[in-house]
PDB file of C-alpha atoms in Angstrom:
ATOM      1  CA  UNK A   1      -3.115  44.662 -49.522  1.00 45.00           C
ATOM      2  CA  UNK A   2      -0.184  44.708 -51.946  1.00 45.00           C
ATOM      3  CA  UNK A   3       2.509  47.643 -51.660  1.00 48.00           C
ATOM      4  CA  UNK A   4       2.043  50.198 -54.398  1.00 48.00           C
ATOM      5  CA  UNK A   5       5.371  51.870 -55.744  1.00 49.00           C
ATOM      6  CA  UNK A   6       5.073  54.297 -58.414  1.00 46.00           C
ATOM      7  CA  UNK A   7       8.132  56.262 -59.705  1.00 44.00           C
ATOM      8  CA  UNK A   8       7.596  59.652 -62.230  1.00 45.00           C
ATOM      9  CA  UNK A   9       9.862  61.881 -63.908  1.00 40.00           C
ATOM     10  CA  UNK A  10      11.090  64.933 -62.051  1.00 34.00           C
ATOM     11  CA  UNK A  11      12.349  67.969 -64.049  1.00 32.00           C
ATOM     12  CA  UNK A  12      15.942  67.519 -65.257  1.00 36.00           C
ATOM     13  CA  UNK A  13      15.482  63.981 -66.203  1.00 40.00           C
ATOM     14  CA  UNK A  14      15.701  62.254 -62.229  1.00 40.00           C
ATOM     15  CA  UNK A  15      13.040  59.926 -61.854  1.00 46.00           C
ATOM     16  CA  UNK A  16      11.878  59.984 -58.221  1.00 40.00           C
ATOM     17  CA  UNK A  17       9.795  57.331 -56.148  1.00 43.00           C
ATOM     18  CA  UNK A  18       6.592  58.341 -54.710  1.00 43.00           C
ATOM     19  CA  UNK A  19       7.290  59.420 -50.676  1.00 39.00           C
ATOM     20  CA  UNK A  20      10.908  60.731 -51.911  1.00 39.00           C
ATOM     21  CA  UNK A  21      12.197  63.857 -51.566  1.00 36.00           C
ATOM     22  CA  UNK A  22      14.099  65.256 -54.213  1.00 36.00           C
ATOM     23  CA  UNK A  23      16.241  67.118 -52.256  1.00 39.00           C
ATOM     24  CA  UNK A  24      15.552  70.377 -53.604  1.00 36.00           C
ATOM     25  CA  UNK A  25      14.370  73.063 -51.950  1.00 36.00           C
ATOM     26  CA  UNK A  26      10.898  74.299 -52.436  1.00 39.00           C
ATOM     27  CA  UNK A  27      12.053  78.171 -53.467  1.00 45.00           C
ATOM     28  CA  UNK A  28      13.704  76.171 -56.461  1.00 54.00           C
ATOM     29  CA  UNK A  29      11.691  73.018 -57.061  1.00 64.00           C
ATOM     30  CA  UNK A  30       9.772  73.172 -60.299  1.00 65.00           C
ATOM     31  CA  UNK A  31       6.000  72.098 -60.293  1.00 70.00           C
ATOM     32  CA  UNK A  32       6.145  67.805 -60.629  1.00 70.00           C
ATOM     33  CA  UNK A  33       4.445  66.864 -64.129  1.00 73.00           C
ATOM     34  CA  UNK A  34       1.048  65.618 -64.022  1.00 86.00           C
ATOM     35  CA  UNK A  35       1.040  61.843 -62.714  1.00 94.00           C
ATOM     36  CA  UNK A  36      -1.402  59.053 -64.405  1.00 97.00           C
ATOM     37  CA  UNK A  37      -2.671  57.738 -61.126  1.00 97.00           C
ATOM     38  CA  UNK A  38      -3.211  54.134 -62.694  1.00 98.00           C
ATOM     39  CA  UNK A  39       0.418  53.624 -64.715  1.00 98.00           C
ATOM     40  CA  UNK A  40       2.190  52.287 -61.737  1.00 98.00           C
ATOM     41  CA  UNK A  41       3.971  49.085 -60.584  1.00 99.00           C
ATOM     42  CA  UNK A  42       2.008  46.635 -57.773  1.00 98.00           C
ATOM     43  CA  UNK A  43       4.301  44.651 -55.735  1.00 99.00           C
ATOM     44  CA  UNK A  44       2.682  41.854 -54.129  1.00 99.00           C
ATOM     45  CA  UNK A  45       3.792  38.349 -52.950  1.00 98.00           C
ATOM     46  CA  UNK A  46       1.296  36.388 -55.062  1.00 98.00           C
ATOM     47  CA  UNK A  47      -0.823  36.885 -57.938  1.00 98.00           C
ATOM     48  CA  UNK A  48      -3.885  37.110 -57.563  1.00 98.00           C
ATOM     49  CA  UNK A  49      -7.289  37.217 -59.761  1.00 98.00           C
ATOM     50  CA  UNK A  50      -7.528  41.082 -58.914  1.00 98.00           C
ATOM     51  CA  UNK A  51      -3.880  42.091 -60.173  1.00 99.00           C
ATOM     52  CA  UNK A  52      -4.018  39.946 -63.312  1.00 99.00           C
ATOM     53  CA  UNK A  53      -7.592  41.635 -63.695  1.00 98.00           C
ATOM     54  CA  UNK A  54      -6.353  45.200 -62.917  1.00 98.00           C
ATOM     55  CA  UNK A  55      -3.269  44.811 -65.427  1.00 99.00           C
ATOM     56  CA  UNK A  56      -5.604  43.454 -68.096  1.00 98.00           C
ATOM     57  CA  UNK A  57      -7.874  46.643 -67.434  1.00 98.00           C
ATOM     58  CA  UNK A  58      -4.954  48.787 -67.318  1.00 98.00           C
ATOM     59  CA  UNK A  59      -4.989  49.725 -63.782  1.00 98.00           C
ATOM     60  CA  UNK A  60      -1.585  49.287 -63.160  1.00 98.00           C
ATOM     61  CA  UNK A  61       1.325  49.114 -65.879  1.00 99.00           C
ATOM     62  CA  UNK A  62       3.047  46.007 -64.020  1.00 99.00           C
ATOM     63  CA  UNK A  63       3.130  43.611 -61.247  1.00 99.00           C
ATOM     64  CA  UNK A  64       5.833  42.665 -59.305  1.00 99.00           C
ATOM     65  CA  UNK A  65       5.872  39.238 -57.185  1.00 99.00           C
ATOM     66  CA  UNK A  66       9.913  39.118 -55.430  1.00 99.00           C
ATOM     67  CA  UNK A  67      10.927  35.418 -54.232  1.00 98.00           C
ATOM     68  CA  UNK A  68       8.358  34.241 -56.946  1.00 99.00           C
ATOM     69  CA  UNK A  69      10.518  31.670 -57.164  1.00 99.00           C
ATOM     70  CA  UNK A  70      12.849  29.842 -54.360  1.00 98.00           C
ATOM     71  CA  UNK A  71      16.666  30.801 -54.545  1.00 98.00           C
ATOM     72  CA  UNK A  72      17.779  26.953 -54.397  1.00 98.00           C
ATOM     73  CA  UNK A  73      15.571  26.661 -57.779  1.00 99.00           C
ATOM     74  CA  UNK A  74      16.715  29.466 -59.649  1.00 99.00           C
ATOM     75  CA  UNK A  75      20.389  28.551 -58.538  1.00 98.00           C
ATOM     76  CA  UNK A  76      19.782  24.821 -60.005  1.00 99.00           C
ATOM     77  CA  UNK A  77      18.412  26.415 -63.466  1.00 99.00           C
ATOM     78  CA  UNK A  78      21.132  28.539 -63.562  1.00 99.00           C
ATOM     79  CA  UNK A  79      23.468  26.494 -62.914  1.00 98.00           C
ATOM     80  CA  UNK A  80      22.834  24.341 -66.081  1.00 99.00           C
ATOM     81  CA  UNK A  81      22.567  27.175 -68.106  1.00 98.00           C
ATOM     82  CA  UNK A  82      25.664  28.302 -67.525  1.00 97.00           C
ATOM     83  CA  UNK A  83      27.093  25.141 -68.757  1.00 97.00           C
ATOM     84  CA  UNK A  84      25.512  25.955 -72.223  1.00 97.00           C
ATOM     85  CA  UNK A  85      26.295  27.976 -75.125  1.00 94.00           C
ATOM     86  CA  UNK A  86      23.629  30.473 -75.646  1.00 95.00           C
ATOM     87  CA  UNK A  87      22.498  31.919 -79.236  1.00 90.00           C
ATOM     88  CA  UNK A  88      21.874  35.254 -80.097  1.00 84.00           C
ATOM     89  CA  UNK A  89      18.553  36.837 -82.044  1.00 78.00           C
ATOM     90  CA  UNK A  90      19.023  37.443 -85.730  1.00 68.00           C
ATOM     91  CA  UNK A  91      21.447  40.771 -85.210  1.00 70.00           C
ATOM     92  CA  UNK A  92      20.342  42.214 -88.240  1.00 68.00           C
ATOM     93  CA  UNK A  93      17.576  42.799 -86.405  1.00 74.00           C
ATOM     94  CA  UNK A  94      18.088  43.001 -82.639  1.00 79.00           C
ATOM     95  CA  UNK A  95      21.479  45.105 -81.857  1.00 77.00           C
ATOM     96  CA  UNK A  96      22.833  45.347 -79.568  1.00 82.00           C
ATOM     97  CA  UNK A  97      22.819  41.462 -79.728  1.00 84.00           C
ATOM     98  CA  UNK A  98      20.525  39.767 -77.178  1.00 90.00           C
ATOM     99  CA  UNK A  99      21.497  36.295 -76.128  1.00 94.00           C
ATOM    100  CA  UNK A 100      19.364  33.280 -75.759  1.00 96.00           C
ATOM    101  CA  UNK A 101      18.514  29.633 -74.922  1.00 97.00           C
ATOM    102  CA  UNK A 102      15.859  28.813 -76.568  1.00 96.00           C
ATOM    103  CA  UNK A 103      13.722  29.229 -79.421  1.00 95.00           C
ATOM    104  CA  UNK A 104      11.472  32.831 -79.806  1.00 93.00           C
ATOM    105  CA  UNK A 105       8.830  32.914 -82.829  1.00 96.00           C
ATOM    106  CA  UNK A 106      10.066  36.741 -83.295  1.00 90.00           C
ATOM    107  CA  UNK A 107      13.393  35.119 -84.930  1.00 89.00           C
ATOM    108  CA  UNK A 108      10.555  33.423 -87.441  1.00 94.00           C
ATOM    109  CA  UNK A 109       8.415  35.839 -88.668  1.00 91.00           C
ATOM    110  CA  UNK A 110       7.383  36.009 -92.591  1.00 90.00           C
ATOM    111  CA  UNK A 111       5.200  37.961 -94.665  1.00 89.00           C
ATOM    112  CA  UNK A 112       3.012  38.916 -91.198  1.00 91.00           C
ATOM    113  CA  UNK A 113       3.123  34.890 -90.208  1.00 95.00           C
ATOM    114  CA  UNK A 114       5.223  32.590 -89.027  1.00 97.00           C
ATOM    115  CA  UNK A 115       7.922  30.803 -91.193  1.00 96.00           C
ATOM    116  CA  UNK A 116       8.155  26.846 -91.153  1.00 96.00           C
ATOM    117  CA  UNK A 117      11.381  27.078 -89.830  1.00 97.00           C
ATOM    118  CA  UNK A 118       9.910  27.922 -86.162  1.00 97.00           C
ATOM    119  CA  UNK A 119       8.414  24.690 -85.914  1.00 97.00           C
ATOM    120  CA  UNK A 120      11.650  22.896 -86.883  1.00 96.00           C
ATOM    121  CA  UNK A 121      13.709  24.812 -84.270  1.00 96.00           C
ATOM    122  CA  UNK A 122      11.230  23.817 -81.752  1.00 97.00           C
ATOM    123  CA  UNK A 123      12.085  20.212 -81.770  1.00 95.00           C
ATOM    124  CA  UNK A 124      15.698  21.301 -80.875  1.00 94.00           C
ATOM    125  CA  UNK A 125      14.112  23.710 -78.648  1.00 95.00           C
ATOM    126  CA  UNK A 126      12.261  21.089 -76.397  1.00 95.00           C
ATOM    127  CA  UNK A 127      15.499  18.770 -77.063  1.00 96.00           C
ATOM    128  CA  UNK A 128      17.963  21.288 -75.208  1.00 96.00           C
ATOM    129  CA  UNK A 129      15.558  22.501 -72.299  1.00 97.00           C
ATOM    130  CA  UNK A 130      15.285  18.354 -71.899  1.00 97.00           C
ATOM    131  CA  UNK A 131      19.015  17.958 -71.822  1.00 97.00           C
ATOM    132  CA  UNK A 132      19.336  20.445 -68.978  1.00 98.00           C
ATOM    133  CA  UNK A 133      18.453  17.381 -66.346  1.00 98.00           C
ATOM    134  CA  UNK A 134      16.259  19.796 -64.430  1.00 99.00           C
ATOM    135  CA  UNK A 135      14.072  18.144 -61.360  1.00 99.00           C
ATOM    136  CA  UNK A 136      11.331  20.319 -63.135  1.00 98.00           C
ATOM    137  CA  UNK A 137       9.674  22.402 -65.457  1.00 98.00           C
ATOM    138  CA  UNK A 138      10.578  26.019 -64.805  1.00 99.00           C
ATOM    139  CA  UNK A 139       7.672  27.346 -67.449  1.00 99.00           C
ATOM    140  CA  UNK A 140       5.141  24.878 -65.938  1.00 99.00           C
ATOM    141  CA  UNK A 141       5.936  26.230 -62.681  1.00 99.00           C
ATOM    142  CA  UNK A 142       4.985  29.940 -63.679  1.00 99.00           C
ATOM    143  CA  UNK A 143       1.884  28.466 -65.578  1.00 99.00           C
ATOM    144  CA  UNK A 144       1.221  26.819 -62.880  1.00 98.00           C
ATOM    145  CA  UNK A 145       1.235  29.641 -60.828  1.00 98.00           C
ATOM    146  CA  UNK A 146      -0.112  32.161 -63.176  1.00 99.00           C
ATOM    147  CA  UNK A 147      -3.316  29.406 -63.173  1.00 98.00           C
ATOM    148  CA  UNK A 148      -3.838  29.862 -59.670  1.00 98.00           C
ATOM    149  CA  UNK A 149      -4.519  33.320 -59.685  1.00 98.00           C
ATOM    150  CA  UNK A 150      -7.024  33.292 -63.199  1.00 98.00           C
ATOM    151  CA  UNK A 151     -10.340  31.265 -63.079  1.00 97.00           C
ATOM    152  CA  UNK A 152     -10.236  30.761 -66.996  1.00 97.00           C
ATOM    153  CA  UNK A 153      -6.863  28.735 -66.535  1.00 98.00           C
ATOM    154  CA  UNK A 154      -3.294  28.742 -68.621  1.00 99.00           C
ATOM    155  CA  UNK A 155      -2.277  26.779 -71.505  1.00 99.00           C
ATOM    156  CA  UNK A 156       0.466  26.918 -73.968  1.00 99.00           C
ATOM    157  CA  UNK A 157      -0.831  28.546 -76.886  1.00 99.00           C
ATOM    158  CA  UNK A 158      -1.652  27.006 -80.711  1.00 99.00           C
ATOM    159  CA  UNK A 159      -1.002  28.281 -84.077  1.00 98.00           C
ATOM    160  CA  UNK A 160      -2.394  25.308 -86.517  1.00 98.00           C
ATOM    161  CA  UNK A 161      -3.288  22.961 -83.573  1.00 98.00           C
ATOM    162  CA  UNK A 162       0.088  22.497 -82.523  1.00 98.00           C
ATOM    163  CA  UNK A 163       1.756  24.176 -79.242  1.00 98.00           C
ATOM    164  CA  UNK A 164       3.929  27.034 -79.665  1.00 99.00           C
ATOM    165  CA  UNK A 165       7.040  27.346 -77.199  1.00 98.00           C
ATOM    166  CA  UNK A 166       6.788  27.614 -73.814  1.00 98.00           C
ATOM    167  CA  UNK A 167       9.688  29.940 -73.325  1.00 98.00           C
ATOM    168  CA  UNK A 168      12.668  31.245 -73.163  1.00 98.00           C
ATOM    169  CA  UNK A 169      16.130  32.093 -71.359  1.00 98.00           C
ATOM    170  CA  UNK A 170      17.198  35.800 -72.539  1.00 97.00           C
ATOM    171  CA  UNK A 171      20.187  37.507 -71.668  1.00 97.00           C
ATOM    172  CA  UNK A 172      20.237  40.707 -72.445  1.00 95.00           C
ATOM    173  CA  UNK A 173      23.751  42.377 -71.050  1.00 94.00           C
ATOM    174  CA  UNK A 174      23.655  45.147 -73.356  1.00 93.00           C
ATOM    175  CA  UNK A 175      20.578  45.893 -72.858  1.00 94.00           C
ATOM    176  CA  UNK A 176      17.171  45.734 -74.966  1.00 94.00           C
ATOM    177  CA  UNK A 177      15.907  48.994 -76.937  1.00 94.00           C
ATOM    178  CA  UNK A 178      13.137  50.917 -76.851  1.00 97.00           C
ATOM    179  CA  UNK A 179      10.374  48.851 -78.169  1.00 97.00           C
ATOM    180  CA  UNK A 180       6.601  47.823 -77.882  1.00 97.00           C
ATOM    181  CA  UNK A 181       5.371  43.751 -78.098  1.00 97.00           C
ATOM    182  CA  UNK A 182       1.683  43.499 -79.521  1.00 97.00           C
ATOM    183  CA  UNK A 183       0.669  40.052 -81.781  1.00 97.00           C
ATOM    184  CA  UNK A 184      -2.067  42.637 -82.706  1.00 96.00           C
ATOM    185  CA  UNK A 185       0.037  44.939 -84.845  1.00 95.00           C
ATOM    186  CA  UNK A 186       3.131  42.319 -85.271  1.00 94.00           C
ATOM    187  CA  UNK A 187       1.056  39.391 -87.480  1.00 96.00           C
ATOM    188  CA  UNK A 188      -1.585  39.582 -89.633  1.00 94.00           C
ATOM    189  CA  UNK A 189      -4.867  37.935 -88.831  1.00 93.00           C
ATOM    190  CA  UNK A 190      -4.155  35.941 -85.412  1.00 97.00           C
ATOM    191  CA  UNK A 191      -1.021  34.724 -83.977  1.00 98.00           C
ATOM    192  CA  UNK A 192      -2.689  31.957 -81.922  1.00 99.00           C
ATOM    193  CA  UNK A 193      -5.945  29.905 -83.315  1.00 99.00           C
ATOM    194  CA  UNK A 194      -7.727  31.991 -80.185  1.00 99.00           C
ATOM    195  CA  UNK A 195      -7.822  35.167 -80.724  1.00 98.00           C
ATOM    196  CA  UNK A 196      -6.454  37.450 -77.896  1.00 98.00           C
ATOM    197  CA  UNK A 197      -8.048  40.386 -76.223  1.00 97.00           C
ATOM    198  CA  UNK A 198      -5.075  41.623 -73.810  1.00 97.00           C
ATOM    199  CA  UNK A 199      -1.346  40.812 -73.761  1.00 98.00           C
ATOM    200  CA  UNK A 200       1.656  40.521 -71.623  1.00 99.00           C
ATOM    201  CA  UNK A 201       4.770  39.951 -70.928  1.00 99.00           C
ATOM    202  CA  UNK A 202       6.590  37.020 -68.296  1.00 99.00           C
ATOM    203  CA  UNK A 203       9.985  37.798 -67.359  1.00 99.00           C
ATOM    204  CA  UNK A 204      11.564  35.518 -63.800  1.00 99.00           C
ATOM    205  CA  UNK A 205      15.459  37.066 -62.870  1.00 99.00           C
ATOM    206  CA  UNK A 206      17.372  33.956 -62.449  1.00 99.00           C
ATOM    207  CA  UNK A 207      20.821  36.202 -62.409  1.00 98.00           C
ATOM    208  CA  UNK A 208      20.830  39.666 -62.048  1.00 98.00           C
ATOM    209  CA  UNK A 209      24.277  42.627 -61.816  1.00 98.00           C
ATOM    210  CA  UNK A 210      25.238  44.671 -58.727  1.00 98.00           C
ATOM    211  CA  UNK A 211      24.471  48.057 -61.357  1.00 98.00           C
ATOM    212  CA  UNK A 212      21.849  48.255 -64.944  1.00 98.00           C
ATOM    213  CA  UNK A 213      20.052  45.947 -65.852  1.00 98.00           C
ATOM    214  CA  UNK A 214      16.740  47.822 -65.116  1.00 98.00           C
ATOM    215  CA  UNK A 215      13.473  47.945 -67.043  1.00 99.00           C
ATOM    216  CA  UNK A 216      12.078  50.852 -68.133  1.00 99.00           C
ATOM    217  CA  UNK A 217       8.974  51.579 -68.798  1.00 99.00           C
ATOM    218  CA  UNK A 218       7.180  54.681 -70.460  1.00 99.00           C
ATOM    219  CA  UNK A 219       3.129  55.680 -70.444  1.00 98.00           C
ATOM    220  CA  UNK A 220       3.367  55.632 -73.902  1.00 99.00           C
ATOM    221  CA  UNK A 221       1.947  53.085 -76.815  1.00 98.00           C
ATOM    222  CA  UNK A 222       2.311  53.057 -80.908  1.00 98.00           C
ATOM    223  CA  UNK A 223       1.731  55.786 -82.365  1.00 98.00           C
ATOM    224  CA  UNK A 224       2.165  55.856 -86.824  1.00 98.00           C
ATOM    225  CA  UNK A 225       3.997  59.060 -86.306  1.00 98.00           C
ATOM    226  CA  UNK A 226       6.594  56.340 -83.898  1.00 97.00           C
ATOM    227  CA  UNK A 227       7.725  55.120 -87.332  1.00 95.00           C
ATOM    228  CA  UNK A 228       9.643  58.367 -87.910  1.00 96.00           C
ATOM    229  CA  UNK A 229      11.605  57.519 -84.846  1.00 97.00           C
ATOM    230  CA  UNK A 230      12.378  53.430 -85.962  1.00 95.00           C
ATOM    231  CA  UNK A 231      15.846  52.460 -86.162  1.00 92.00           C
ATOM    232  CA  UNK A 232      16.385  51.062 -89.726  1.00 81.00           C
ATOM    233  CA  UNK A 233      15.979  47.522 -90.235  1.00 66.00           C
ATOM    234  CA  UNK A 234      15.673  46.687 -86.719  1.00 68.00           C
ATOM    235  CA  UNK A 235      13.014  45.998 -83.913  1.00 81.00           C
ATOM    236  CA  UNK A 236      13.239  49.226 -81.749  1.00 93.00           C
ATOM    237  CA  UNK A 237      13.206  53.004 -81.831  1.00 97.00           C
ATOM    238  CA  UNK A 238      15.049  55.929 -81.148  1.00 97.00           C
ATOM    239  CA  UNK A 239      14.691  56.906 -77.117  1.00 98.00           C
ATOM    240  CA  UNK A 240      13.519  60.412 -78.285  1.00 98.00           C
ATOM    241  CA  UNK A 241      10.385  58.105 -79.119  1.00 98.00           C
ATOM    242  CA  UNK A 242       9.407  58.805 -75.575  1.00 98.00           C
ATOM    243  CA  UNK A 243      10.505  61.990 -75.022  1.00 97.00           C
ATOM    244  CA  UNK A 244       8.736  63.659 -71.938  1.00 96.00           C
ATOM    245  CA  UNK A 245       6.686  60.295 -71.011  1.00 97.00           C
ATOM    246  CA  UNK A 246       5.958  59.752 -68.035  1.00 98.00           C
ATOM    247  CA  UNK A 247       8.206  56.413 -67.353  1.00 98.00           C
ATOM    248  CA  UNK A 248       9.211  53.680 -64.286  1.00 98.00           C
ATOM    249  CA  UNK A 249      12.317  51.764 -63.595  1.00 98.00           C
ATOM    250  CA  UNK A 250      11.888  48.540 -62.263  1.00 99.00           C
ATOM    251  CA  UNK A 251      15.622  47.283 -61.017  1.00 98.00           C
ATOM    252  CA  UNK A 252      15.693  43.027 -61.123  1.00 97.00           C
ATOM    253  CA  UNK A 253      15.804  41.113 -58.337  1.00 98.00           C
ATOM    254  CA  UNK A 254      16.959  37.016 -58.326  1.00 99.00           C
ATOM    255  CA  UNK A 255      13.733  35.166 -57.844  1.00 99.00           C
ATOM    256  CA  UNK A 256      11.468  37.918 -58.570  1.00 99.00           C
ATOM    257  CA  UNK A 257       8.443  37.510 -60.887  1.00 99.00           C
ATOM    258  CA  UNK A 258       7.695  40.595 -63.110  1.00 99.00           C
ATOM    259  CA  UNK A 259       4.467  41.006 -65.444  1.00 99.00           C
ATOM    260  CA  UNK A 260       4.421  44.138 -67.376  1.00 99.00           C
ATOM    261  CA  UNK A 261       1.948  45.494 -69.967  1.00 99.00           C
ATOM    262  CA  UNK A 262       4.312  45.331 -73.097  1.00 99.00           C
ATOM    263  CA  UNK A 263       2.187  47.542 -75.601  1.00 98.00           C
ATOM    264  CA  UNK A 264       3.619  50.463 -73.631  1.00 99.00           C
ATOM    265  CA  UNK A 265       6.929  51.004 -74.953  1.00 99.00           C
ATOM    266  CA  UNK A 266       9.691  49.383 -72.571  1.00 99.00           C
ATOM    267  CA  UNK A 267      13.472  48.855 -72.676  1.00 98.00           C
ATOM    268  CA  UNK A 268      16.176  46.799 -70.473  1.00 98.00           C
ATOM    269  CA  UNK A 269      19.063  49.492 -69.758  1.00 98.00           C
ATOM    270  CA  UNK A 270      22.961  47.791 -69.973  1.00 98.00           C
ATOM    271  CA  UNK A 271      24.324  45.453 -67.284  1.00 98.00           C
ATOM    272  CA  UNK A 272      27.287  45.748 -65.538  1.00 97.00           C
ATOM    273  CA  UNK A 273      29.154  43.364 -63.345  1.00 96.00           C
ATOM    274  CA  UNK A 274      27.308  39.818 -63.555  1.00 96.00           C
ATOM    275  CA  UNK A 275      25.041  38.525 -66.015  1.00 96.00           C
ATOM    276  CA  UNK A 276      21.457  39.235 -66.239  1.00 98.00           C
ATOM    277  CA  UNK A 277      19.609  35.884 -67.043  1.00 99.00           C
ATOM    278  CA  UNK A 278      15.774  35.944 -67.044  1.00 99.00           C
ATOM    279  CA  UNK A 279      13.399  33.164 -67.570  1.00 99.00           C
ATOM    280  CA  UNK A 280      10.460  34.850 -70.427  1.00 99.00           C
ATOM    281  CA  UNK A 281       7.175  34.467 -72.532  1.00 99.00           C
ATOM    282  CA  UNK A 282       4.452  36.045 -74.139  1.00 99.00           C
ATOM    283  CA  UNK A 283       1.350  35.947 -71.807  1.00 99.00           C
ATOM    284  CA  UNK A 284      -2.047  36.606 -74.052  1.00 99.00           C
ATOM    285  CA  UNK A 285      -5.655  36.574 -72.680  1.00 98.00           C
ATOM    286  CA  UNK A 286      -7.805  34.773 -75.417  1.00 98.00           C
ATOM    287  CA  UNK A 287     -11.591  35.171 -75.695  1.00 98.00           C
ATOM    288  CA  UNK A 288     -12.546  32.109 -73.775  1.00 98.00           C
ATOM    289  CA  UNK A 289     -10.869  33.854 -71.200  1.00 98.00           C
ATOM    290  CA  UNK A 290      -7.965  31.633 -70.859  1.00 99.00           C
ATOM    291  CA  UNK A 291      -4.717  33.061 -70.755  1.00 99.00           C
ATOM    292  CA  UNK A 292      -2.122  31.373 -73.359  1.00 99.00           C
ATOM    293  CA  UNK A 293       1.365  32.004 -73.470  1.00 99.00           C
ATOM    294  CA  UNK A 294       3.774  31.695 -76.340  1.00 99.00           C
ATOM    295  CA  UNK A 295       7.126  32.375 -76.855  1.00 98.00           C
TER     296      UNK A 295
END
């Protein structure tokens, strides 16, 4: 049975983990705010067909599978990374700047699609992940995995026929802001030639600091009164977007596995101390029932 941890907010802005105390008394303790039973974070050692079922179906907000992947493997991708010079997303759009190996089809959207330039940068894309000298796929291993769990399978999705990108290496020290991820609302018509019925969101902690680096998440989706709240010309929103949600912190750990609903709004708080290096893609469920990921 996997472990269930769910943290809330407590008055005065503490968030507290369900079985805490707070350490108030009960003379001065206010009344806790009302909980939604089913946005809460599984941890489990596998996934299985009834988590990936129960996200999909919104049962829980995100699954957590620690020493996903062995510490010898993470250490080996890694360790090549480090020998390479990461690129940032556009910072016009994402600022604080976000680092990156790899190519993301956010950095290549146009007019509601996806510009030709996407499809270039994935042949250097493929080229550089190549040129790491890996003794395997890290992607293919979480597909891999992912497939194991879902009777409908995992493939790399297609836009056109031809495969998107697997994935990507983000490193986000300054953290990410508050933001939502839907293909839904993000591209008109369909991102992938199967259209997709759920979403979410891949992230494995290769490298993670001694303080920050959390994720945050808040019981709280898009809104078109959020747009009052956007930060101009850029991907995210204001924190007050989420004001009083009801949220969870989910601090990294090296090797862990994380799958999180990403149409509830999210955000990766600052990093101090080491570098926080995580392994990411887009995880969609089309209407075969397949799941397809992107990145």
């Amino acid at each position: 049975m996997p472990l269930v941890s769910v943290v809330f907010p407590t008055p005065g802005g503490d968030r507290m983990t369900s079985g805490q105390s707070s350490g108030r008394t009960t003379r001065s303790a206010l009344p806790a705010p009302p909980h939604d039973p089913f946005f809460r974070a599984v941890t489990a050692p596998a996934f299985t067909h009834e988590l990936l079922a129960g996200l999909a179906a919104g049962r829980y907000a995100a699954v957590r599978v620690p020493s996903f992947l062995p510490r010898e493997r993470c250490d080996e991708v890694l360790g090549a990374l480090r020998q390479q010079v990461f690129d940032s997303y556009g910072k016009a759009r994402v600022d604080p700047p976000v680092m990156r190996f790899g190519v993301g089809v956010s950095d290549h959207m146009a007019d509601g699609g996806v510009a030709d330039t996407y499809w270039k940068a994935l042949q250097g894309h493929h080229e550089s992940w190549q040129g790491l000298g890996l003794s395997f796929d890290p992607f293919r291993t979480c597909r891999e995995a992912l497939a194991a769990a879902w009777p409908g399978g995992v493939a790399v999705g297609r836009r056109g026929g031809v495969e998107m990108g697997d994935g990507v290496a983000r490193e986000p020290n300054q953290g990410f802001q508050v933001h939502f991820d839907d293909a839904l609302r993000e591209y008109d018509g369909d991102l992938l030639d199967e259209p997709l019925i759920g979403q979410f969101a891949f992230n494995l902690y290769l490298s993670v600091p001694p303080e920050g680096g959390e994720t945050v998440l808040w019981r709280h989706r898009w809104k078109p009164e959020d747009e009052a709240h956007r930060l101009s010309a850029r991907y995210g929103f204001d924190e007050s977007v989420v004001a009083g949600a009801e949220s969870i912190e989910l601090a990294p750990e090296v090797g862990e596995a994380l799958l999180i609903d990403p149409r509830f709004f999210h955000a990766v708080r600052p990093s101090h101390g080491d570098r926080r290096i995580a392994l990411g893609f887009a995880v969609g469920i089309g209407t075969s029932g397949q799941l397809l990921t992107w990145a």
